[in-house]
Amino acid sequence: MHLGGRTAGDPSSVAGLFREYFSELYVPSSGTCIQHGMLSTSSFSMGSVDITEAMVARELQSLDVSKGMGPDGVPPVLLRSCRESLTYPIFVLFRRSLESGVFPSSWKSAFITPIPKTSERSKINGYRPVCSLSTLPKTLERLMVKLMTPALRNQLPLEQHGFVAGRSCASNLLTFQEFVLDAFSEGLQVDCIYTDFSKAFDRVDHRVLIEKLSSFGFHGVLLRWFEDYLRGRSMMVRVKSTCSEPFVATSGVPQGSHLGPLMFLIFVSDIGRVLSQGVSHLVFADDLKIFTTIRDEEDCGLLQESLESLGRWCVSNRLCLNTGKCSVVSFSRSSSPILTDYVIGGVLLRRGSSMRDLGVLFDNRLAFSDHVDQVCSKGMKMLGFVKRSTRNFRDSSALLALYTALVRPLMEFSTVVWSPGYGNARQALERVQRRFLRYLSLRSGVPWEDFDCGAMMAKTGLDSLELRRELFDVLFLQKLIRNEVDSSLLLSRLNFYAPPYRTRQNQVFYMRSSPTNYLINRPLSRMQRLYNRVASDVDALDDLLQAPTGLFKRSVREVLRRH
């Protein structure tokens, strides 16, 4: 379906087209549940949630007044400004909803704003729906998530890294990277299947979800509240100031909500139970990868069996795999790896030599040279955009702010995973910042031939990108030890140095010898080696375990600058 020139024409016509398209994303709920291997846990049980007036007051105080109002027409600035008068009636309203197991119908409405996800804006399937909910129900949801999360935390699988405090893209990727590097150290390969669920959040079957919530340990009035929360949610497409006719979302977890992601994590929490023994998996929300070490054809067979089991799980849970976007990568340092064809639902998976995983391009040798090239290219393109857009700017501080907000973040996402160990890659990254500094120098009236990169860095207060990557490494290691990064596997890989007698060495980690460069530069080894380098100037254990993160960060930055 094409929009043609109507994006700039009649908003009601455009809203109607989007309504027709977005309503087709949802599927009717099943009448019966055909679960296999339902998750069952005896250690978790929750039938109600108790909130207090003080909790409501704190949530109203923390509202972001810059946000707009939802379908109920109540702006956050009103709720926050009048919180002293509104706290008690809102508390009574929240408590009545939770005690009765009823979610008010007026809170189930949502605006949908079409946001382009590709440069082709004339095709309607090039847009994604972004929902806007009312502030009051989101406040109640935020309260519930805060109260339920401590009890749920230990029940969610360790393999899930999305929407879980202390876990992130970096923890997911580092866990996978450690697995692959362990295989490399033994001369083995790892086959990884990257899967893609089709509209996973929008097509969660409500009946299956309620059954899973019940099996998980929710019961009583809280389970009835969840059921009513999902039922009969109304959506309206908003284009400019025009809204379409409402339609009912018959499936999915509510977008833009606080409870929706938590419900989805519970929905997919049993996915690892269907995989073959010896086959591992990692998940970030709905991004699932399945992998195993390959020693012979039998290991390939186990991975294929897991794919077949995953297909049956999808049928039982009424989710669809987009087989056209699923792929396989064989990670190996061997010149003759074992290459096996894998099939999902009768469709042969395409094989690639690299895969973009949570924003980082993983090549099959874990060299990350292609990723560094792409990062440099993106940085240069964004820098070119900044330069073209600021020709009339007079304030150099504005140029610096644009660089640090638009250009530098592109080159620093998840650097703890791919930080380069070779000089040519490091120089290629620094070249982007050096070009910006030269541009800033010229705008300041300094002749081209008199440009001094070091002087400009000192004047602007910018650190080299290499120093910033080293700082990110140390901070990640600090968070891992302080349990701010929730990964027992990564923590178990740290080698604390515990000499049998007192020595003059201020060494925190014991570094084992590695036979190859790629093992020497593996992320956790690089982090521990770097920390040992700065430990002589930083009171390691005191700062690491006791000092606030901000103070520790400043101390480490000063040490790195001196080195």
Coordinates of C-alpha atoms in Angstrom, one line a residue:
M1 CA 0.0 0.0 0.0
H2 CA 1.3 3.4 -1.0
L3 CA 0.6 6.8 0.6
G4 CA 1.4 8.7 -2.6
G5 CA 1.2 12.4 -2.0
R6 CA -1.3 12.1 0.8
T7 CA 1.3 12.5 3.6
A8 CA 1.1 16.2 2.9
G9 CA -2.6 16.2 2.0
D10 CA -5.8 15.3 3.9
P11 CA -4.7 14.1 7.4
S12 CA -8.0 12.2 7.9
S13 CA -7.4 10.2 4.8
V14 CA -3.8 9.4 5.9
A15 CA -5.0 8.5 9.4
G16 CA -7.6 6.1 7.9
L17 CA -4.9 4.4 5.8
F18 CA -2.7 3.9 8.8
R19 CA -5.6 2.7 10.9
E20 CA -6.3 0.0 8.3
Y21 CA -2.7 -1.1 8.1
F22 CA -1.9 -1.0 11.9
S23 CA -5.2 -2.8 12.8
E24 CA -4.0 -5.8 10.6
L25 CA -0.9 -6.2 12.8
Y26 CA -3.0 -7.7 15.6
V27 CA -4.5 -11.2 15.6
P28 CA -7.6 -12.5 17.4
S29 CA -7.1 -14.2 20.7
S30 CA -7.3 -18.0 20.8
G31 CA -10.2 -19.6 22.5
T32 CA -8.1 -22.3 24.1
C33 CA -4.5 -22.5 25.3
I34 CA -2.4 -25.3 23.8
Q35 CA 0.7 -24.8 25.9
H36 CA 3.5 -27.4 26.0
G37 CA 6.0 -27.4 28.8
M38 CA 4.4 -24.5 30.6
L39 CA 6.7 -22.7 33.0
S40 CA 6.0 -23.6 36.6
T41 CA 7.6 -22.1 39.6
S42 CA 6.8 -22.8 43.3
S43 CA 9.0 -20.1 44.7
F44 CA 7.0 -17.2 43.3
S45 CA 3.5 -16.3 44.3
M46 CA 1.7 -13.0 44.0
G47 CA -2.0 -12.3 44.3
S48 CA -2.1 -8.6 45.1
V49 CA -0.1 -5.4 45.1
D50 CA -0.2 -2.9 48.0
I51 CA 0.5 0.7 47.3
T52 CA 0.6 3.7 49.7
E53 CA -0.3 7.3 49.5
A54 CA 3.4 8.2 50.0
M55 CA 4.3 6.1 46.9
V56 CA 1.7 7.9 44.8
A57 CA 3.1 11.3 46.0
R58 CA 6.6 10.3 45.0
E59 CA 5.5 9.2 41.6
L60 CA 3.6 12.5 41.0
Q61 CA 6.6 14.4 42.1
S62 CA 8.9 12.6 39.6
L63 CA 6.6 13.2 36.6
D64 CA 8.3 14.7 33.5
V65 CA 6.4 17.9 32.8
S66 CA 7.9 18.1 29.3
K67 CA 5.8 15.1 28.2
G68 CA 2.5 15.7 26.4
M69 CA -0.9 14.5 27.5
G70 CA -2.5 11.3 26.5
P71 CA -6.1 10.5 25.3
D72 CA -7.5 11.5 28.7
G73 CA -6.4 15.1 28.1
V74 CA -4.6 15.4 31.5
P75 CA -1.1 16.8 31.1
P76 CA 1.7 15.7 33.5
V77 CA 2.4 19.3 34.4
L78 CA -1.1 19.5 36.0
L79 CA -0.7 16.3 38.0
R80 CA 2.7 17.4 39.3
S81 CA 1.8 21.0 40.1
C82 CA -1.4 20.0 41.9
R83 CA 0.0 16.9 43.5
E84 CA -0.8 18.1 47.1
S85 CA -4.5 18.2 46.3
L86 CA -4.6 15.2 43.9
T87 CA -2.4 12.6 45.7
Y88 CA -5.1 11.2 47.9
P89 CA -8.0 10.9 45.3
I90 CA -5.5 9.3 42.8
F91 CA -4.3 6.9 45.6
V92 CA -8.0 6.0 46.3
L93 CA -8.6 5.5 42.5
F94 CA -5.5 3.3 42.2
R95 CA -6.3 1.2 45.2
R96 CA -9.9 0.7 44.1
S97 CA -8.7 -0.5 40.7
L98 CA -6.3 -3.1 42.2
E99 CA -8.8 -4.3 44.9
S100 CA -11.6 -4.8 42.4
G101 CA -9.4 -6.3 39.6
V102 CA -10.8 -3.8 37.1
F103 CA -8.7 -1.5 34.9
P104 CA -10.8 1.6 33.9
S105 CA -11.9 1.6 30.3
S106 CA -10.9 5.2 29.8
W107 CA -7.3 4.3 30.6
K108 CA -7.2 1.7 27.8
S109 CA -7.2 4.3 25.0
A110 CA -4.0 5.1 23.2
F111 CA -2.9 7.4 20.4
I112 CA -0.7 5.8 17.6
T113 CA 1.8 8.1 15.8
P114 CA 3.3 6.6 12.6
I115 CA 7.0 7.0 12.7
P116 CA 9.1 6.3 9.5
K117 CA 11.6 3.5 9.9
T118 CA 13.1 3.7 6.4
S119 CA 13.9 6.5 4.0
E120 CA 11.1 5.4 1.7
R121 CA 8.2 7.4 3.2
S122 CA 5.7 6.7 0.4
K123 CA 5.2 3.1 1.5
I124 CA 2.9 2.6 4.4
N125 CA 4.8 -0.5 5.6
G126 CA 7.8 1.7 6.1
Y127 CA 6.3 3.2 9.2
R128 CA 6.2 1.8 12.8
P129 CA 3.4 2.6 15.3
V130 CA 4.5 4.5 18.4
C131 CA 1.8 4.6 21.2
S132 CA 1.1 7.4 23.6
L133 CA -0.8 6.5 26.8
S134 CA -2.4 8.7 29.4
T135 CA -0.2 9.7 32.3
L136 CA -2.4 8.4 35.2
P137 CA -2.4 4.7 34.1
K138 CA 1.3 4.9 33.3
T139 CA 1.9 6.2 36.9
L140 CA 0.0 3.2 38.3
E141 CA 2.0 0.8 36.1
R142 CA 5.3 2.3 37.1
L143 CA 4.3 1.8 40.8
M144 CA 3.4 -1.8 40.1
V145 CA 6.6 -2.6 38.3
K146 CA 8.7 -1.1 41.1
L147 CA 6.8 -3.3 43.6
M148 CA 6.9 -6.5 41.6
T149 CA 10.4 -6.3 40.2
P150 CA 12.3 -7.4 43.4
A151 CA 10.2 -10.6 43.6
L152 CA 10.3 -11.3 39.9
R153 CA 14.0 -10.6 39.4
N154 CA 15.3 -14.1 40.5
Q155 CA 12.5 -15.8 38.5
L156 CA 13.4 -14.4 35.1
P157 CA 16.0 -16.4 33.2
L158 CA 19.6 -15.3 33.3
E159 CA 19.7 -15.5 29.5
Q160 CA 17.3 -12.5 29.2
H161 CA 19.1 -9.2 29.0
G162 CA 16.3 -6.9 27.9
F163 CA 14.3 -4.7 30.2
V164 CA 16.2 -6.1 33.2
A165 CA 18.1 -3.8 35.6
G166 CA 21.8 -4.5 35.5
R167 CA 21.7 -6.2 32.1
S168 CA 22.1 -4.5 28.7
C169 CA 23.2 -5.0 25.1
A170 CA 26.8 -5.0 26.4
S171 CA 26.2 -7.7 29.0
N172 CA 24.4 -9.8 26.3
L173 CA 27.2 -9.4 23.7
L174 CA 30.0 -9.9 26.2
T175 CA 28.5 -13.2 27.4
F176 CA 28.2 -14.4 23.8
Q177 CA 31.7 -13.2 23.0
E178 CA 33.2 -15.0 25.9
F179 CA 31.5 -18.2 24.8
V180 CA 32.9 -17.9 21.3
L181 CA 36.4 -17.1 22.5
D182 CA 36.4 -20.1 24.8
A183 CA 35.7 -22.2 21.7
F184 CA 38.4 -20.5 19.7
S185 CA 40.9 -21.2 22.5
E186 CA 40.2 -24.9 22.0
G187 CA 40.4 -24.7 18.2
L188 CA 36.6 -25.2 17.8
Q189 CA 33.9 -23.3 16.1
V190 CA 30.5 -21.9 17.2
D191 CA 27.4 -22.0 15.1
C192 CA 24.9 -19.3 16.0
I193 CA 21.3 -19.0 14.7
Y194 CA 20.0 -15.5 14.8
T195 CA 16.2 -15.5 14.8
D196 CA 13.6 -12.8 14.1
F197 CA 10.1 -12.9 15.5
S198 CA 7.5 -11.2 13.3
K199 CA 5.7 -8.3 15.3
A200 CA 6.3 -10.2 18.5
F201 CA 5.1 -7.5 20.9
D202 CA 1.9 -6.9 18.9
R203 CA 1.0 -10.5 18.4
V204 CA 1.2 -11.9 21.9
D205 CA -1.9 -14.0 22.4
H206 CA -3.8 -12.7 25.5
R207 CA -5.2 -16.1 26.4
V208 CA -1.7 -17.7 26.3
L209 CA -0.2 -14.8 28.2
I210 CA -2.8 -15.0 31.0
E211 CA -2.2 -18.8 31.3
K212 CA 1.5 -18.1 31.5
L213 CA 1.0 -15.5 34.2
S214 CA -1.0 -17.9 36.2
S215 CA 1.6 -20.7 35.8
F216 CA 4.3 -18.2 36.7
G217 CA 2.7 -17.6 40.1
F218 CA 0.2 -14.7 39.7
H219 CA -3.2 -15.5 41.0
G220 CA -6.3 -14.0 42.7
V221 CA -7.4 -10.4 42.1
L222 CA -4.1 -9.4 40.6
L223 CA -4.4 -12.0 37.8
R224 CA -8.0 -10.8 37.2
W225 CA -6.6 -7.2 37.0
F226 CA -4.0 -8.3 34.4
E227 CA -6.7 -9.9 32.3
D228 CA -8.9 -6.8 32.4
Y229 CA -5.8 -4.7 31.7
L230 CA -5.3 -6.5 28.4
R231 CA -8.9 -6.7 27.3
G232 CA -10.5 -4.2 25.0
R233 CA -7.7 -1.7 24.5
S234 CA -8.7 1.0 22.0
M235 CA -6.3 2.6 19.6
M236 CA -6.6 5.7 17.4
V237 CA -4.1 6.8 14.8
R238 CA -3.2 10.5 15.1
V239 CA -1.8 12.4 12.2
K240 CA -1.1 16.0 13.0
S241 CA -4.2 16.9 15.1
T242 CA -6.5 14.5 13.3
C243 CA -7.5 11.1 14.8
S244 CA -8.9 8.1 13.0
E245 CA -11.8 6.0 14.1
P246 CA -10.8 3.8 17.1
F247 CA -10.1 0.1 16.7
V248 CA -9.5 -2.6 19.3
A249 CA -6.1 -4.3 19.8
T250 CA -7.0 -7.9 20.0
S251 CA -3.5 -9.1 20.8
G252 CA -0.1 -7.9 22.0
V253 CA 1.2 -6.1 25.1
P254 CA 0.5 -2.4 25.3
Q255 CA 3.2 -0.3 23.6
G256 CA 4.6 2.6 25.6
S257 CA 3.5 1.0 28.9
H258 CA 5.6 -0.1 31.8
L259 CA 3.9 -3.4 32.3
G260 CA 4.0 -4.4 28.7
P261 CA 7.8 -5.2 28.6
L262 CA 7.6 -7.1 31.9
M263 CA 4.7 -9.2 30.6
F264 CA 6.6 -10.0 27.4
L265 CA 9.6 -11.2 29.4
I266 CA 7.3 -13.6 31.3
F267 CA 5.7 -14.7 28.0
V268 CA 9.1 -15.8 26.5
S269 CA 10.7 -16.9 29.8
D270 CA 10.2 -20.6 29.0
I271 CA 11.8 -20.6 25.6
G272 CA 15.0 -22.1 26.8
R273 CA 13.2 -25.2 28.2
V274 CA 12.5 -26.5 24.7
L275 CA 16.1 -26.4 23.5
S276 CA 18.3 -29.5 23.4
Q277 CA 20.8 -30.1 26.2
G278 CA 24.1 -28.5 25.3
V279 CA 22.6 -25.8 23.2
S280 CA 22.8 -22.3 24.6
H281 CA 20.7 -19.2 24.0
L282 CA 20.7 -15.5 24.8
V283 CA 17.7 -13.1 24.6
F284 CA 17.3 -9.3 24.5
A285 CA 13.6 -8.7 24.7
D286 CA 12.5 -10.5 21.4
D287 CA 16.0 -10.8 19.9
L288 CA 16.9 -14.5 20.3
K289 CA 20.1 -16.2 19.3
I290 CA 20.7 -19.9 19.7
F291 CA 24.3 -21.3 19.6
T292 CA 26.5 -24.2 20.5
T293 CA 30.1 -25.4 20.1
I294 CA 30.6 -27.5 17.0
R295 CA 32.9 -30.5 17.3
D296 CA 31.3 -32.7 14.8
E297 CA 28.2 -33.3 12.8
E298 CA 26.4 -34.6 15.9
D299 CA 26.5 -31.1 17.4
C300 CA 25.0 -29.7 14.3
G301 CA 22.2 -32.2 14.6
L302 CA 21.5 -31.0 18.2
L303 CA 21.3 -27.4 17.0
Q304 CA 18.9 -28.4 14.2
E305 CA 16.7 -30.3 16.8
S306 CA 16.6 -27.1 18.8
L307 CA 15.4 -25.2 15.8
E308 CA 12.6 -27.7 15.3
S309 CA 11.7 -27.5 19.0
L310 CA 11.6 -23.7 18.7
G311 CA 9.3 -24.0 15.7
R312 CA 6.9 -26.1 17.8
W313 CA 7.1 -23.6 20.6
C314 CA 6.2 -20.8 18.2
V315 CA 3.1 -22.7 17.1
S316 CA 2.0 -23.4 20.7
N317 CA 2.5 -19.8 21.7
R318 CA 1.1 -18.4 18.4
L319 CA 4.2 -16.4 17.5
C320 CA 5.6 -16.4 14.0
L321 CA 9.3 -16.5 13.0
N322 CA 10.2 -14.3 10.1
T323 CA 12.3 -17.0 8.4
G324 CA 13.5 -14.6 5.7
K325 CA 15.3 -12.6 8.4
C326 CA 16.7 -15.6 10.3
S327 CA 20.3 -16.5 9.5
V328 CA 23.3 -18.6 10.6
V329 CA 26.9 -17.6 11.2
S330 CA 29.7 -20.1 11.9
F331 CA 32.3 -18.4 14.1
S332 CA 35.6 -20.0 13.5
R333 CA 39.3 -19.3 13.2
S334 CA 39.8 -22.4 11.1
S335 CA 40.4 -22.3 7.3
S336 CA 38.0 -25.3 6.9
P337 CA 35.1 -24.9 9.3
I338 CA 32.2 -27.4 9.4
L339 CA 29.4 -25.9 7.3
T340 CA 26.0 -27.4 7.8
D341 CA 22.6 -26.2 6.4
Y342 CA 20.0 -25.4 9.0
V343 CA 16.2 -25.3 8.4
I344 CA 13.3 -23.7 10.2
G345 CA 9.8 -24.6 9.1
G346 CA 11.1 -26.1 5.9
V347 CA 13.0 -22.9 4.9
L348 CA 16.7 -23.1 4.5
L349 CA 18.4 -20.4 6.5
R350 CA 20.7 -18.0 4.7
R351 CA 24.4 -18.2 5.8
G352 CA 26.5 -15.1 6.3
S353 CA 30.0 -14.2 7.3
S354 CA 28.8 -11.5 9.7
M355 CA 25.7 -10.4 11.5
R356 CA 24.6 -7.2 13.2
D357 CA 23.8 -8.2 16.8
L358 CA 22.2 -5.5 19.0
G359 CA 24.0 -2.7 17.1
V360 CA 27.4 -4.3 16.8
L361 CA 28.6 -6.0 13.6
F362 CA 30.0 -9.4 14.6
D363 CA 32.2 -11.0 11.9
N364 CA 32.9 -14.8 12.0
R365 CA 36.4 -14.3 13.3
L366 CA 35.5 -11.7 15.9
A367 CA 38.0 -9.2 14.4
F368 CA 35.4 -6.3 14.4
S369 CA 37.3 -4.6 11.6
D370 CA 34.1 -4.3 9.5
H371 CA 32.4 -2.8 12.5
V372 CA 35.1 -0.2 13.0
D373 CA 34.9 0.7 9.3
Q374 CA 31.2 1.2 9.6
V375 CA 31.5 3.2 12.8
C376 CA 34.1 5.5 11.2
S377 CA 31.9 5.9 8.1
K378 CA 28.8 6.8 10.2
G379 CA 30.9 9.3 12.2
M380 CA 32.2 11.0 9.1
K381 CA 28.8 11.3 7.6
M382 CA 27.2 12.8 10.7
L383 CA 30.2 15.1 11.1
G384 CA 29.6 16.3 7.5
F385 CA 25.9 16.9 8.3
V386 CA 26.9 19.0 11.4
K387 CA 29.4 21.0 9.3
R388 CA 26.9 21.7 6.6
S389 CA 24.2 22.7 9.1
T390 CA 26.4 25.1 11.1
R391 CA 28.0 27.3 8.5
N392 CA 26.4 30.3 10.1
F393 CA 27.1 29.4 13.7
R394 CA 29.3 31.8 15.6
D395 CA 29.5 30.1 19.0
S396 CA 32.1 27.3 19.1
S397 CA 30.5 25.9 22.3
A398 CA 27.4 25.1 20.2
L399 CA 29.5 23.2 17.6
L400 CA 31.2 21.3 20.5
A401 CA 27.8 20.4 21.9
L402 CA 26.6 19.1 18.5
Y403 CA 29.7 17.0 18.1
T404 CA 29.4 15.4 21.5
A405 CA 25.6 14.8 21.1
L406 CA 25.5 13.6 17.5
V407 CA 28.9 12.4 16.3
R408 CA 30.8 10.9 19.2
P409 CA 28.0 8.6 20.5
L410 CA 27.9 6.9 17.1
M411 CA 31.5 5.8 17.7
E412 CA 31.2 4.8 21.4
F413 CA 28.2 2.4 21.5
S414 CA 29.2 -0.8 23.3
T415 CA 32.9 -0.1 22.9
V416 CA 33.5 -2.6 25.8
V417 CA 32.6 -5.3 23.3
W418 CA 34.6 -4.2 20.2
S419 CA 37.3 -1.8 21.4
P420 CA 40.1 -2.3 18.8
G421 CA 43.5 -3.7 19.8
Y422 CA 45.4 -2.6 16.7
G423 CA 46.9 0.8 16.0
N424 CA 45.4 1.3 12.5
A425 CA 41.8 0.9 13.8
R426 CA 42.4 3.2 16.7
Q427 CA 43.9 5.8 14.4
A428 CA 40.9 5.5 12.0
L429 CA 38.5 6.3 14.9
E430 CA 40.7 9.2 16.1
R431 CA 40.7 10.6 12.6
V432 CA 37.0 11.6 12.9
Q433 CA 37.5 13.6 16.1
R434 CA 40.7 15.2 14.6
R435 CA 38.7 16.3 11.6
F436 CA 36.2 18.0 13.9
L437 CA 38.9 19.7 15.9
R438 CA 40.5 21.0 12.7
Y439 CA 37.1 22.4 11.6
L440 CA 36.6 24.0 15.0
S441 CA 40.1 25.5 14.8
L442 CA 39.5 27.0 11.3
R443 CA 36.2 28.5 12.6
S444 CA 38.1 30.0 15.4
G445 CA 40.4 31.8 12.9
V446 CA 43.5 29.6 13.2
P447 CA 45.2 29.0 9.8
W448 CA 45.2 25.4 8.4
E449 CA 49.0 25.0 8.7
D450 CA 49.0 26.2 12.4
F451 CA 46.5 23.6 13.6
D452 CA 47.6 21.8 16.8
C453 CA 45.4 18.9 17.7
G454 CA 46.7 18.6 21.3
A455 CA 46.1 22.3 22.0
M456 CA 42.6 22.1 20.6
M457 CA 41.8 19.1 22.8
A458 CA 43.1 20.9 25.8
K459 CA 41.1 24.0 24.9
T460 CA 37.8 22.1 24.4
G461 CA 38.3 19.7 27.2
L462 CA 37.9 16.7 24.9
D463 CA 39.7 13.5 25.7
S464 CA 40.9 11.2 22.9
L465 CA 38.5 8.5 21.9
E466 CA 41.0 5.8 23.0
L467 CA 41.1 7.3 26.5
R468 CA 37.3 7.3 26.7
R469 CA 37.2 3.7 25.6
E470 CA 39.6 2.8 28.4
L471 CA 37.5 4.7 30.8
F472 CA 34.4 2.8 29.7
D473 CA 36.3 -0.4 30.2
V474 CA 37.3 0.4 33.8
L475 CA 33.8 1.7 34.7
F476 CA 32.2 -1.5 33.3
L477 CA 34.6 -3.6 35.4
Q478 CA 33.7 -1.5 38.4
K479 CA 30.0 -2.0 37.9
L480 CA 30.5 -5.7 37.4
I481 CA 32.3 -6.1 40.7
R482 CA 29.8 -3.9 42.5
N483 CA 26.9 -6.0 41.1
E484 CA 25.6 -3.1 39.2
V485 CA 26.0 -5.3 36.1
D486 CA 24.0 -8.4 36.8
S487 CA 26.0 -11.2 35.3
S488 CA 27.3 -14.0 37.4
L489 CA 29.0 -15.6 34.4
L490 CA 31.1 -12.5 33.6
L491 CA 31.9 -12.0 37.3
S492 CA 33.2 -15.6 37.5
R493 CA 35.7 -14.8 34.7
L494 CA 37.6 -12.2 36.8
N495 CA 40.9 -13.4 38.3
F496 CA 41.5 -11.5 41.5
Y497 CA 45.1 -11.5 42.6
A498 CA 45.3 -12.9 46.2
P499 CA 49.0 -13.4 47.1
P500 CA 49.8 -15.7 50.0
Y501 CA 51.9 -13.0 51.7
R502 CA 52.1 -9.2 51.6
T503 CA 53.9 -7.7 48.6
R504 CA 54.6 -4.2 47.3
Q505 CA 52.7 -4.9 44.1
N506 CA 49.4 -3.0 43.9
Q507 CA 47.9 -5.6 41.5
V508 CA 44.2 -6.3 41.6
F509 CA 43.9 -9.0 39.0
Y510 CA 46.1 -11.9 38.1
M511 CA 46.8 -12.0 34.4
R512 CA 47.2 -15.4 32.8
S513 CA 49.3 -15.7 29.7
S514 CA 47.6 -16.1 26.3
P515 CA 49.0 -17.8 23.2
T516 CA 47.3 -15.5 20.6
N517 CA 46.6 -11.8 20.2
Y518 CA 42.9 -12.2 19.9
L519 CA 42.8 -13.9 23.3
I520 CA 45.1 -11.3 24.8
N521 CA 42.7 -8.6 23.7
R522 CA 39.5 -10.4 24.7
P523 CA 37.3 -7.8 26.5
L524 CA 37.6 -9.1 30.1
S525 CA 41.3 -9.6 29.9
R526 CA 41.7 -6.1 28.4
M527 CA 39.7 -4.6 31.2
Q528 CA 41.6 -6.4 34.0
R529 CA 45.0 -5.5 32.4
L530 CA 43.9 -1.9 32.1
Y531 CA 42.8 -1.7 35.7
N532 CA 46.1 -3.2 36.9
R533 CA 47.8 -0.4 34.9
V534 CA 45.9 2.4 36.8
A535 CA 45.8 0.6 40.2
S536 CA 49.1 2.1 41.3
D537 CA 47.4 5.6 41.2
V538 CA 43.9 4.6 42.4
D539 CA 43.2 3.0 45.7
A540 CA 41.7 0.1 44.0
L541 CA 39.5 -1.7 46.5
D542 CA 38.4 1.3 48.4
D543 CA 37.4 3.3 45.4
L544 CA 36.0 0.3 43.6
L545 CA 33.8 -0.9 46.4
Q546 CA 33.0 2.2 48.3
A547 CA 33.4 5.4 46.3
P548 CA 30.5 6.8 44.3
T549 CA 30.7 6.2 40.6
G550 CA 31.2 9.9 39.8
L551 CA 34.2 10.2 42.1
F552 CA 35.7 7.0 40.8
K553 CA 35.2 8.1 37.2
R554 CA 37.0 11.4 37.8
S555 CA 39.9 9.7 39.6
V556 CA 40.4 7.1 36.8
R557 CA 40.1 9.8 34.1
E558 CA 42.9 11.8 35.7
V559 CA 45.1 8.7 35.9
L560 CA 44.5 7.9 32.3
R561 CA 45.3 11.4 31.2
R562 CA 48.6 11.3 33.1
H563 CA 49.5 7.9 31.4

